[in-house]
XYZ file of C-alpha atoms in Angstrom:
756
model
C -96.231 1.154 -20.214
C -96.525 2.377 -23.950
C -96.499 0.116 -26.824
C -93.341 -0.282 -28.854
C -92.628 2.561 -30.994
C -92.629 1.505 -34.591
C -89.346 2.837 -35.713
C -88.010 0.604 -32.918
C -89.138 -2.944 -35.000
C -86.890 -1.948 -37.875
C -83.448 -3.185 -38.090
C -81.995 -0.201 -40.069
C -82.222 2.106 -37.073
C -79.505 3.011 -34.937
C -80.110 1.350 -31.444
C -78.772 4.348 -29.571
C -81.202 6.559 -31.202
C -83.926 4.286 -30.606
C -83.086 3.863 -27.096
C -83.381 7.791 -26.784
C -86.636 7.944 -28.781
C -88.202 5.365 -26.586
C -87.932 7.538 -23.300
C -89.348 10.441 -25.197
C -92.369 8.476 -26.582
C -92.761 6.883 -23.440
C -92.978 10.067 -21.414
C -95.664 11.559 -24.194
C -97.832 8.634 -24.417
C -97.954 7.794 -20.803
C -101.450 7.901 -19.330
C -101.365 6.420 -15.840
C -102.911 7.883 -12.847
C -101.128 10.309 -11.072
C -100.551 10.587 -7.224
C -100.767 13.517 -5.098
C -97.141 14.834 -5.165
C -95.154 13.663 -1.938
C -93.054 16.068 0.192
C -89.075 15.643 -0.257
C -89.185 13.456 3.009
C -92.131 11.401 2.243
C -91.705 8.207 -0.044
C -91.766 8.741 -3.716
C -94.407 5.859 -3.952
C -96.588 4.311 -1.107
C -94.511 1.819 0.567
C -91.262 2.761 -0.856
C -87.916 3.531 1.224
C -86.699 6.017 -1.130
C -88.133 9.390 -0.517
C -89.139 12.140 -3.090
C -85.909 14.014 -2.640
C -83.451 11.434 -3.039
C -85.840 9.972 -6.168
C -85.065 13.391 -7.806
C -81.492 13.266 -7.296
C -81.148 9.557 -8.409
C -83.205 10.438 -11.336
C -80.909 13.234 -12.410
C -77.841 10.879 -12.051
C -79.333 8.164 -14.314
C -79.768 10.753 -17.012
C -76.739 12.186 -16.552
C -75.239 8.728 -17.041
C -77.490 8.030 -20.011
C -76.796 11.154 -21.780
C -73.054 10.596 -21.594
C -73.382 7.409 -23.075
C -75.356 8.820 -25.879
C -72.996 11.748 -26.535
C -70.067 9.300 -26.658
C -71.716 7.465 -29.551
C -72.391 10.722 -31.503
C -68.971 12.378 -31.157
C -66.819 9.092 -30.988
C -67.034 9.475 -35.142
C -65.945 12.859 -34.900
C -62.962 11.826 -32.958
C -63.851 14.076 -30.060
C -64.297 10.954 -27.656
C -62.576 7.932 -27.600
C -64.753 5.497 -25.351
C -68.127 3.859 -26.162
C -68.593 1.135 -23.672
C -71.333 2.752 -21.668
C -73.587 2.003 -18.515
C -77.002 2.021 -20.276
C -79.243 -0.424 -18.559
C -76.925 -0.211 -15.227
C -77.945 3.212 -13.916
C -79.635 1.375 -10.878
C -76.072 1.048 -9.687
C -76.624 4.987 -8.370
C -78.594 3.423 -5.754
C -75.164 1.781 -4.400
C -73.589 5.257 -4.434
C -76.379 7.065 -2.504
C -76.494 4.692 0.197
C -72.535 4.318 0.722
C -70.293 6.990 1.994
C -67.597 8.759 -0.279
C -65.215 7.805 1.971
C -65.917 4.126 1.143
C -63.267 3.134 -1.104
C -64.694 1.996 -4.699
C -63.464 -0.358 -7.241
C -65.836 -0.028 -10.040
C -67.093 -2.186 -13.102
C -66.848 0.062 -16.299
C -70.651 0.449 -16.496
C -70.611 2.973 -13.578
C -71.897 5.982 -14.942
C -74.967 6.384 -12.392
C -72.637 5.299 -9.445
C -70.225 8.041 -10.370
C -72.904 10.630 -11.038
C -74.500 10.159 -7.704
C -71.244 9.875 -5.458
C -70.279 13.378 -7.103
C -73.151 14.565 -4.758
C -71.164 13.614 -1.867
C -68.880 16.544 -1.746
C -69.650 20.320 -2.785
C -68.355 21.603 -5.936
C -67.609 18.610 -8.015
C -69.263 18.091 -11.391
C -69.864 14.596 -12.534
C -70.632 15.787 -16.120
C -67.601 17.749 -16.978
C -65.302 15.580 -14.995
C -66.588 12.591 -16.940
C -66.488 14.334 -20.456
C -62.719 15.169 -19.888
C -62.039 11.535 -19.330
C -64.136 10.539 -22.455
C -62.101 12.838 -24.520
C -58.570 11.827 -23.351
C -58.083 15.456 -21.843
C -54.691 15.960 -20.244
C -57.016 18.048 -17.756
C -59.316 14.637 -16.803
C -59.037 14.568 -12.977
C -59.123 10.693 -12.980
C -55.978 9.733 -15.338
C -54.810 12.983 -16.734
C -55.950 11.539 -20.201
C -54.430 8.201 -20.052
C -57.519 6.059 -20.163
C -61.108 6.480 -19.915
C -61.547 5.440 -16.314
C -64.026 5.996 -13.384
C -61.857 7.467 -10.706
C -61.701 10.345 -8.159
C -59.204 11.024 -5.700
C -61.422 12.993 -3.305
C -64.396 10.725 -3.707
C -62.184 7.524 -2.966
C -63.104 5.853 -6.275
C -59.889 3.953 -7.449
C -59.340 4.042 -11.039
C -59.614 0.806 -12.849
C -58.911 -0.186 -15.883
C -60.846 -2.838 -18.283
C -59.291 -6.194 -17.171
C -61.936 -8.559 -16.318
C -62.328 -9.058 -12.621
C -58.705 -8.294 -11.496
C -59.808 -5.688 -9.100
C -61.651 -8.040 -6.704
C -58.709 -9.348 -4.982
C -57.369 -6.052 -3.949
C -60.851 -4.660 -3.187
C -61.056 -7.234 -0.383
C -57.562 -6.562 0.326
C -58.523 -3.177 1.213
C -61.635 -4.366 3.312
C -59.173 -6.503 5.235
C -56.919 -3.678 5.808
C -59.500 -1.601 7.075
C -59.693 -3.876 9.871
C -56.094 -4.846 10.217
C -55.252 -1.212 10.743
C -56.869 -1.162 14.069
C -54.964 -4.330 15.302
C -51.816 -2.657 14.352
C -52.212 0.701 15.670
C -52.275 2.242 12.245
C -54.190 5.484 11.651
C -56.547 5.115 8.474
C -57.116 7.623 5.903
C -60.576 6.900 6.091
C -63.275 6.201 8.963
C -62.976 3.096 10.799
C -66.297 1.955 9.952
C -65.974 2.109 6.318
C -66.415 -0.630 3.575
C -64.832 -1.380 0.343
C -67.246 -1.369 -2.857
C -66.623 -3.632 -5.681
C -68.572 -3.971 -8.771
C -68.490 -6.268 -11.658
C -70.684 -7.902 -14.094
C -72.334 -11.320 -13.952
C -70.025 -12.613 -16.704
C -67.106 -11.666 -14.864
C -68.259 -13.389 -11.600
C -67.113 -16.653 -13.314
C -63.536 -15.168 -13.873
C -60.779 -17.477 -11.685
C -59.854 -14.037 -10.384
C -63.091 -13.483 -9.023
C -63.796 -16.757 -7.688
C -60.359 -16.194 -5.610
C -61.468 -13.324 -4.035
C -64.840 -14.717 -3.151
C -63.220 -17.754 -1.613
C -60.749 -15.743 0.215
C -63.383 -13.357 1.431
C -65.555 -16.542 2.612
C -62.236 -17.990 4.218
C -61.797 -15.136 6.332
C -65.356 -14.671 7.373
C -65.183 -18.530 8.168
C -62.692 -17.588 10.901
C -64.370 -14.785 12.313
C -62.209 -12.281 11.052
C -63.730 -9.078 9.503
C -63.969 -8.412 5.882
C -66.242 -5.580 5.138
C -66.309 -5.916 1.293
C -69.658 -5.355 -0.595
C -69.319 -7.219 -3.961
C -71.938 -5.636 -6.250
C -72.742 -8.512 -9.088
C -74.476 -6.170 -11.650
C -76.181 -8.750 -13.583
C -77.290 -7.921 -17.193
C -77.702 -11.734 -18.324
C -74.595 -11.136 -20.761
C -70.970 -10.901 -21.250
C -70.137 -9.188 -24.802
C -72.422 -11.829 -26.606
C -72.255 -14.814 -24.409
C -75.493 -15.174 -22.404
C -75.609 -16.147 -18.671
C -77.981 -18.881 -18.003
C -80.832 -17.829 -16.532
C -80.708 -18.062 -12.559
C -76.959 -18.616 -12.736
C -75.846 -15.921 -10.507
C -78.502 -16.500 -7.867
C -77.925 -20.314 -7.663
C -74.291 -19.996 -7.812
C -74.226 -17.177 -4.762
C -77.106 -17.293 -2.882
C -76.208 -20.436 -0.757
C -72.604 -19.868 -0.319
C -71.605 -20.128 3.510
C -69.996 -16.982 4.627
C -70.725 -14.973 1.728
C -73.753 -13.460 2.441
C -75.978 -12.830 -0.442
C -78.811 -9.953 -0.928
C -80.933 -9.261 -4.166
C -81.876 -5.950 -5.280
C -83.713 -4.857 -8.482
C -81.304 -2.166 -10.030
C -84.191 -1.275 -12.682
C -86.461 -0.030 -10.179
C -85.601 2.769 -7.946
C -88.831 2.670 -6.061
C -88.574 -1.146 -4.695
C -84.883 -1.565 -5.272
C -83.594 1.397 -2.827
C -84.631 -0.718 0.194
C -83.053 -3.603 -1.068
C -79.738 -2.148 -1.781
C -79.919 -0.256 1.608
C -80.412 -3.925 3.328
C -76.991 -5.216 1.934
C -75.003 -2.210 2.443
C -76.309 -1.938 6.108
C -75.624 -5.596 6.781
C -71.863 -5.077 5.467
C -71.177 -2.103 7.336
C -72.816 -3.536 10.396
C -71.534 -7.053 10.548
C -68.130 -6.259 8.774
C -68.674 -9.355 6.919
C -68.417 -10.026 3.058
C -71.784 -9.349 1.435
C -72.590 -10.256 -2.100
C -75.226 -7.559 -3.667
C -76.862 -9.419 -6.813
C -78.285 -6.353 -8.542
C -80.551 -6.978 -11.407
C -79.809 -4.789 -14.393
C -79.961 -4.883 -18.094
C -77.485 -3.960 -20.939
C -79.033 -1.834 -23.643
C -77.023 -0.305 -26.722
C -74.684 -3.172 -26.831
C -71.370 -3.896 -25.359
C -69.982 -0.953 -26.978
C -70.230 1.478 -29.850
C -68.577 -1.043 -31.968
C -71.208 -3.786 -30.979
C -73.899 -4.228 -33.857
C -76.028 -6.533 -31.986
C -78.715 -6.626 -34.778
C -76.109 -8.695 -36.346
C -76.253 -11.453 -33.959
C -79.516 -10.877 -31.679
C -82.818 -10.704 -33.385
C -84.957 -7.565 -33.701
C -87.673 -9.163 -31.093
C -85.200 -9.779 -28.769
C -83.337 -6.200 -28.912
C -86.876 -4.703 -28.575
C -87.659 -6.772 -25.395
C -84.330 -5.928 -23.861
C -84.865 -2.154 -24.802
C -88.210 -2.268 -23.046
C -86.832 -3.051 -19.636
C -84.803 0.024 -19.908
C -84.586 1.424 -16.153
C -85.155 4.647 -17.298
C -88.424 4.157 -18.449
C -89.479 2.685 -15.087
C -87.903 5.802 -13.455
C -90.058 8.055 -15.944
C -93.089 6.059 -14.586
C -92.419 6.651 -11.254
C -91.705 10.049 -11.916
C -95.112 10.888 -13.520
C -97.169 8.493 -11.160
C -95.760 10.226 -8.373
C -96.548 13.766 -9.349
C -92.770 14.879 -8.587
C -92.826 15.398 -12.619
C -95.349 16.785 -15.104
C -94.510 15.284 -18.682
C -93.210 18.645 -19.959
C -90.864 19.098 -16.933
C -89.594 15.554 -17.294
C -88.859 16.191 -21.166
C -87.307 19.445 -20.374
C -85.123 18.103 -17.732
C -84.113 14.929 -20.156
C -83.509 17.725 -22.906
C -81.367 20.074 -20.444
C -79.106 17.094 -19.411
C -78.557 16.114 -22.917
C -77.475 19.601 -23.714
C -75.275 19.802 -20.544
C -73.479 16.542 -21.617
C -72.845 17.575 -25.354
C -71.633 20.917 -24.258
C -69.131 19.756 -21.767
C -67.793 17.182 -24.425
C -67.396 20.040 -26.762
C -65.707 21.939 -24.015
C -63.394 18.993 -23.130
C -62.504 18.600 -26.647
C -60.552 21.870 -26.966
C -59.023 21.315 -23.874
C -55.250 19.859 -24.240
C -54.516 16.306 -24.757
C -50.875 14.495 -24.029
C -48.788 15.442 -26.619
C -45.476 13.949 -25.663
C -43.743 10.620 -24.590
C -42.556 12.745 -21.170
C -46.068 13.803 -20.476
C -47.630 10.207 -21.072
C -45.094 8.419 -18.807
C -44.811 11.060 -16.057
C -46.692 9.463 -13.298
C -45.687 5.786 -14.525
C -42.378 5.221 -12.577
C -41.890 8.350 -10.113
C -38.542 8.463 -8.669
C -36.943 11.055 -6.572
C -33.305 9.742 -5.706
C -32.195 12.136 -3.219
C -35.093 11.752 -1.016
C -35.547 7.782 -1.444
C -31.720 7.533 -0.558
C -32.243 9.685 2.521
C -34.841 7.524 3.516
C -33.142 4.332 2.847
C -29.963 5.745 4.914
C -32.410 7.280 7.693
C -31.297 5.277 11.225
C -33.143 7.178 13.835
C -34.619 3.845 14.914
C -31.698 2.398 16.838
C -33.657 1.913 19.956
C -36.124 -0.184 18.149
C -33.348 -2.228 16.436
C -31.657 -2.730 19.907
C -34.765 -4.150 21.193
C -35.671 -6.313 18.142
C -32.192 -7.882 18.432
C -32.191 -8.243 22.025
C -29.285 -5.861 23.112
C -26.750 -3.755 21.574
C -23.994 -6.394 21.639
C -26.462 -8.471 19.316
C -27.117 -6.123 16.816
C -26.270 -7.812 13.142
C -23.251 -5.559 12.441
C -21.686 -6.561 15.340
C -21.768 -10.447 14.283
C -19.522 -12.347 12.434
C -20.006 -12.371 8.485
C -22.984 -14.202 7.476
C -24.571 -15.761 4.525
C -27.495 -14.537 2.298
C -30.411 -16.054 4.236
C -29.300 -14.888 7.863
C -28.751 -11.359 6.521
C -32.353 -11.220 4.550
C -33.666 -11.966 7.821
C -31.702 -9.578 9.885
C -32.863 -6.976 7.261
C -36.490 -7.673 7.447
C -36.241 -7.721 11.261
C -34.680 -4.249 10.991
C -37.043 -2.862 8.397
C -40.208 -4.188 10.484
C -38.884 -2.252 13.205
C -38.089 1.023 11.211
C -41.685 0.943 9.918
C -44.401 0.204 12.164
C -46.832 0.312 9.296
C -45.396 -2.816 7.566
C -46.732 -6.058 7.210
C -44.979 -9.389 6.293
C -47.264 -12.447 4.945
C -47.597 -15.206 2.585
C -47.853 -18.891 2.888
C -45.951 -20.722 5.887
C -43.945 -17.248 6.582
C -45.084 -17.185 10.414
C -44.653 -19.842 13.013
C -42.574 -21.938 10.451
C -40.313 -19.004 9.456
C -40.624 -20.016 5.451
C -39.474 -23.091 3.763
C -35.850 -21.784 3.759
C -36.560 -20.035 7.439
C -35.600 -16.795 5.962
C -38.827 -15.282 8.071
C -37.614 -17.339 11.267
C -38.371 -15.465 14.185
C -40.427 -12.145 12.683
C -43.681 -13.741 13.760
C -42.604 -14.134 17.702
C -40.943 -10.634 17.343
C -43.665 -8.630 15.694
C -46.840 -10.896 16.534
C -49.627 -12.171 14.369
C -50.958 -8.801 13.464
C -47.917 -8.084 11.482
C -46.838 -11.301 10.625
C -48.971 -13.756 9.393
C -49.904 -16.766 7.077
C -52.182 -16.800 4.143
C -54.204 -19.185 2.283
C -52.504 -20.901 -0.191
C -53.296 -18.296 -3.155
C -51.016 -16.044 -4.799
C -53.505 -13.996 -6.248
C -54.876 -13.330 -2.995
C -51.643 -12.688 -1.269
C -50.987 -9.765 -4.059
C -54.504 -8.706 -3.635
C -54.298 -8.323 0.236
C -50.902 -6.187 -0.677
C -52.525 -3.851 -2.776
C -55.338 -3.502 -0.203
C -52.936 -2.550 2.578
C -50.893 -0.384 0.569
C -54.288 1.761 -0.074
C -54.779 2.114 3.459
C -51.359 3.470 3.590
C -49.299 0.366 5.054
C -46.111 -0.982 3.689
C -46.777 -4.401 2.821
C -44.050 -7.061 2.395
C -45.942 -10.042 0.406
C -43.911 -13.310 0.035
C -44.281 -15.370 -3.000
C -42.911 -19.103 -2.070
C -41.327 -19.735 -5.702
C -41.047 -17.466 -8.379
C -42.903 -20.238 -10.559
C -45.869 -19.520 -8.287
C -45.918 -15.593 -9.185
C -46.973 -16.353 -12.875
C -50.343 -17.680 -12.177
C -51.109 -14.235 -10.095
C -48.755 -11.910 -12.400
C -51.965 -9.721 -13.492
C -52.169 -8.779 -9.940
C -48.903 -6.667 -10.385
C -48.947 -6.071 -14.134
C -52.585 -5.173 -14.671
C -53.143 -3.857 -11.142
C -50.396 -2.695 -8.452
C -47.920 -1.458 -11.130
C -50.517 0.381 -13.088
C -52.305 2.515 -10.235
C -49.972 5.432 -10.388
C -50.316 5.603 -14.282
C -53.771 5.422 -14.760
C -54.565 7.660 -11.605
C -51.829 10.179 -12.634
C -50.135 9.285 -9.448
C -52.713 10.423 -7.251
C -53.143 6.557 -6.003
C -50.025 4.373 -5.851
C -49.509 0.676 -4.320
C -46.022 0.723 -2.317
C -45.391 -2.925 -1.885
C -42.121 -4.991 -1.802
C -42.714 -8.255 -3.253
C -40.385 -10.898 -1.912
C -39.736 -14.105 -4.140
C -37.630 -17.091 -3.599
C -36.254 -17.586 -7.333
C -33.844 -18.980 -9.756
C -32.324 -22.278 -10.127
C -29.404 -24.462 -9.101
C -31.267 -25.679 -6.129
C -29.780 -28.965 -4.903
C -31.598 -32.236 -3.918
C -35.005 -30.562 -4.371
C -36.887 -28.774 -7.286
C -37.790 -29.353 -10.662
C -39.254 -26.302 -12.428
C -41.569 -25.185 -9.896
C -38.728 -24.943 -7.245
C -36.034 -23.953 -9.820
C -37.695 -21.322 -12.112
C -35.360 -18.912 -13.623
C -37.650 -16.970 -15.843
C -37.595 -13.368 -15.105
C -39.249 -12.221 -18.402
C -42.570 -11.900 -16.917
C -41.163 -9.398 -14.404
C -39.221 -7.327 -16.406
C -41.817 -6.225 -19.120
C -44.107 -4.594 -16.513
C -44.033 -1.025 -16.808
C -42.743 0.777 -13.635
C -41.658 -2.292 -11.922
C -38.420 -2.271 -9.915
C -36.643 -5.632 -9.811
C -33.865 -6.530 -7.889
C -31.739 -9.492 -7.248
C -28.947 -9.714 -4.522
C -26.155 -12.188 -4.657
C -24.697 -11.752 -1.176
C -25.815 -10.633 2.090
C -24.437 -7.523 2.466
C -26.363 -6.366 -0.742
C -29.320 -8.037 0.187
C -29.601 -5.717 3.255
C -28.703 -2.504 1.485
C -31.088 -3.567 -1.406
C -34.039 -4.140 0.750
C -33.502 -0.883 2.524
C -33.664 0.849 -0.734
C -36.661 -1.073 -1.972
C -38.253 -0.222 1.215
C -37.658 3.372 0.913
C -38.588 3.351 -2.961
C -42.160 1.997 -1.701
C -42.448 4.602 1.295
C -41.386 7.663 -0.742
C -42.625 7.080 -4.259
C -45.035 4.720 -3.917
C -43.003 2.028 -6.095
C -44.026 -1.513 -6.755
C -40.703 -3.388 -6.115
C -39.789 -7.278 -6.769
C -37.182 -8.807 -4.590
C -35.891 -11.865 -6.130
C -33.936 -14.050 -3.497
C -31.309 -16.733 -5.162
C -32.497 -19.987 -3.292
C -29.314 -21.637 -4.057
C -27.403 -18.608 -2.493
C -29.617 -18.830 0.824
C -27.073 -21.014 2.511
C -23.884 -20.655 0.382
C -20.963 -19.882 2.809
C -18.095 -20.806 0.433
C -16.987 -19.622 -3.077
C -13.844 -21.400 -4.031
C -13.824 -24.295 -2.008
C -15.454 -25.993 0.815
C -14.657 -24.339 4.418
C -13.124 -21.266 2.715
C -16.231 -18.705 4.172
C -15.567 -16.259 1.203
C -19.248 -15.872 0.398
C -20.219 -14.665 3.909
C -20.047 -10.738 4.476
C -20.356 -8.324 7.325
C -23.680 -6.783 7.938
C -23.680 -3.287 6.647
C -24.234 -0.461 9.268
C -27.354 1.375 9.594
C -27.048 4.463 7.235
C -25.725 2.322 4.315
C -28.073 1.624 1.480
C -27.695 0.642 -2.283
C -28.910 3.379 -4.839
C -31.392 2.220 -7.507
C -29.301 0.993 -10.788
C -26.051 0.700 -9.087
C -24.153 -2.458 -9.725
C -20.961 -4.049 -7.948
C -17.640 -4.610 -9.740
C -14.933 -7.141 -8.790
C -11.552 -6.305 -9.949
C -12.395 -3.235 -11.681
C -8.993 -2.624 -13.299
C -9.232 -5.927 -15.268
C -9.983 -5.313 -19.130
C -9.204 -8.699 -20.821
C -12.706 -10.020 -20.099
C -15.742 -8.337 -18.673
C -18.460 -10.856 -17.662
C -21.951 -9.121 -16.573
C -24.185 -11.418 -14.444
C -26.473 -11.511 -11.545
C -27.591 -13.746 -8.685
C -26.014 -17.368 -8.960
C -23.984 -16.105 -12.012
C -21.586 -13.877 -9.669
C -20.011 -16.453 -7.711
C -20.013 -18.624 -10.598
C -18.321 -16.181 -12.689
C -15.650 -15.243 -9.903
C -14.936 -19.223 -9.829
C -14.690 -19.407 -13.664
C -12.639 -16.413 -13.528
C -9.730 -17.879 -11.856
C -9.498 -20.642 -14.438
C -9.646 -18.248 -17.251
C -6.974 -16.401 -15.623
C -4.775 -19.652 -15.309
C -5.568 -20.772 -18.765
C -5.420 -17.846 -20.833
C -3.577 -15.231 -18.936
C -6.583 -12.785 -18.864
C -7.592 -10.641 -16.122
C -11.336 -10.880 -15.514
C -13.861 -8.207 -14.210
C -17.191 -9.207 -13.012
C -20.092 -7.357 -13.239
C -23.041 -7.688 -10.722
C -26.072 -5.825 -11.803
C -27.861 -6.446 -8.890
C -30.871 -4.415 -10.356
C -32.576 -6.012 -13.323
C -35.199 -3.680 -14.055
C -34.897 -1.110 -15.009
C -31.660 -2.203 -16.110
C -28.860 0.872 -15.804
C -27.876 0.892 -19.425
C -25.477 3.831 -18.526
C -23.586 1.616 -15.914
C -23.380 -1.282 -18.290
C -22.007 1.147 -21.112
C -19.407 2.391 -18.734
C -18.215 -1.198 -17.912
C -18.100 -2.199 -21.544
C -16.149 0.747 -22.608
C -13.026 -0.516 -21.703
C -13.506 -4.329 -22.292
C -11.530 -6.108 -24.736
C -14.041 -8.923 -24.711
C -17.319 -9.075 -23.071
C -19.239 -12.218 -21.756
C -22.816 -12.344 -20.747
C -23.670 -14.794 -18.063
C -27.682 -15.432 -17.710
C -28.802 -18.510 -15.789
C -32.421 -17.627 -17.292
C -33.464 -18.955 -20.785
C -31.783 -18.114 -23.908
C -35.029 -16.285 -25.323
C -36.399 -13.360 -23.513
C -33.638 -13.795 -20.563
C -31.724 -10.570 -18.779
C -29.106 -11.140 -21.135
C -30.799 -9.741 -24.003
C -31.030 -6.426 -22.274
C -27.424 -6.382 -21.468
C -26.336 -7.076 -25.002
C -28.832 -4.478 -26.157
C -27.483 -1.867 -23.861
C -23.911 -2.825 -25.009
C -25.012 -2.474 -28.870
C -26.910 0.732 -28.325
C -23.784 2.394 -26.608
C -21.649 1.866 -29.468
C -19.651 -1.190 -28.388
C -21.373 -3.778 -30.724
C -17.909 -4.580 -32.342
C -16.372 -5.637 -28.918
C -16.022 -9.544 -29.338
C -19.091 -10.912 -27.024
C -20.370 -14.273 -26.083
C -23.356 -15.231 -24.114
C -23.694 -18.252 -21.729
C -27.360 -18.723 -20.799
C -29.610 -21.404 -19.981
C -31.786 -23.935 -22.364
C -35.074 -22.906 -23.685
C -36.705 -25.682 -21.644
C -38.203 -26.010 -18.118
C -36.089 -27.107 -15.604
C -35.994 -30.996 -14.907
C -35.944 -33.056 -11.488
C -32.442 -33.913 -9.929
C -29.146 -33.689 -11.562
C -30.921 -33.393 -15.003
C -31.364 -29.561 -13.900
C -27.802 -29.001 -14.307
C -27.774 -30.090 -17.904
C -30.206 -27.082 -18.613
C -28.313 -24.477 -16.561
C -25.013 -22.935 -17.325
C -22.007 -23.895 -15.114
C -18.311 -22.799 -14.471
C -17.285 -24.844 -17.155
C -19.227 -23.285 -19.646
C -18.321 -19.661 -18.488
C -14.329 -20.507 -19.086
C -15.458 -22.576 -22.555
C -16.952 -19.270 -23.687
C -13.808 -17.258 -22.705
C -11.929 -19.715 -24.839
C -14.222 -19.313 -27.307
C -13.363 -15.649 -27.595
C -9.670 -15.975 -27.265
C -9.747 -18.425 -30.427
C -11.275 -15.398 -32.490
C -8.331 -13.255 -31.965
């Protein structure tokens, strides 16, 4: 290797220019021995598993990745490029792409330029330079995201677009690997070959993240039980996370002795020696179907991103040392020593690649970008109402229903009226019969039938391949759901309590609900997440079992949130949610009010007025449609949902007796998106409005209701809000001090009357 260029020692120089110059000077000054030029099928260097043809292509991929980075640094200041987190130093990940298939689903680290350039070779007619340039330029013609984000992604190459959230993609990569194997057990036809593996790359710093650790643990938990989980975790270890250095030897020490997570090391800085090491890891993962950890040695040059001026916090000596470890310098040495390239030929390839990348970037800059809000949001929440309604009402599986329920006379619509828990259970039986690709899973859902027996009998009916328990980890549960969805299944994950969702929220917020948006609707995560929710649970609880915070769900773009208050609504809503997932790929959250699971009575004990007949097949609840009780009553209109519905109906009796008012109760049922037009239509004729929201005063559903009323022009209508307190829910009877009750609803109505 040549001595360090004089320019590289000075602080004032642009480090990207220095890195670029280093390559040229290294080639020009190289004086090593030149071997006899190998044929294409011969090793590039003696003893290497990489042949000459493969090396040529990998080198070209490395150069493409490098010059895309250099191009981004130059054109960013001209507002022609909008992303400068580069792959420089990580170009060795091209070996992983070469040794895997384009049908192996890939969930990639943002430093995956080399991987992508090499994977593009897997299919004819694809251009890694132009496609990448369109993404860098945020062009509407970007085939990955349509200009919504700089992501590594490709539908034909099975690279599912990832955003920059740290480590959040690991659980769904594991879920995809498990889903590949699960498909065989349930007779589901995969969209990829049955011996595919899932690839997941990330940095050494990200490996410490809780979300990463939960994926590693779940992978080992799966393998420990002899269940296949063919995921290749690729830890690209460059020794630093932005500016925080990883302790030397930490990754190897942390991972090489873990049971049921098989460790391999590969030198990603040296194609000649690293190739066989990567191949061993890939072959092991594919052959054994076990979770495999590939520790890929890399480096990071040119900083974390274009805005990271490393010279401000690293010494010039350290920077020079890092830049000297550039994998492209080692590749140049292999190219020259092997005789595959002469100096002039190699420099010409470098310059040709540079011009190609800049030309593509200039071309991409001239292409149209997103110009309107409608264009931006088009793939976020696709909704085809007629197709969804037709699917929800489709009832051509009657023979399966009869078999599941044990006979024609045992069909649920032929039974007496039942309460909420029973009818959710019946609807789940029905939907799993309708959709053989559906799976239901979570904590305690199988043999036990769930904490509240809502899933009772499903395991017996559909067996353990479709109804099964998971480890106690909500992040993994939602990661599994995304994996199954990626493989064309319809997952129904259960989160045992709403409070448990919050520690795993990013799996929905940052991953599942964002995929359609960032992939321009090329990929989707159809899933129906069931969550035991809300307050008023008697004899059991405290905050973690009486959580009424829906704010974290309602502000996730594109997420559908529904909350039934009665059994027949529960069934028709479930039918629609499954249709939304099936037809439009939507992510749905189904909130089940715990306190209403077993509720049979409305006004007095034994009246049975909160039990309802099961809706016949063919009935479904349109998205956004509410239920109105006493539609012709205008004195007071109460907007509510969930536990608030029977509460408002009881309070309405007292209000009518004390004030003589006729009360209309409006059950919203759908909490996201709120149906503003429906709310406005109900508010239009109201003399008084009351918003009953058991959630907290701050950031509750009630705020959205009031906003809809005001924006519709009815802000002058006298209005009161009855809500929960801004506190966590305490244990035992104290819980009812922080939640609204019947008396508070009546008192609010009196307050409205007093204004007159």
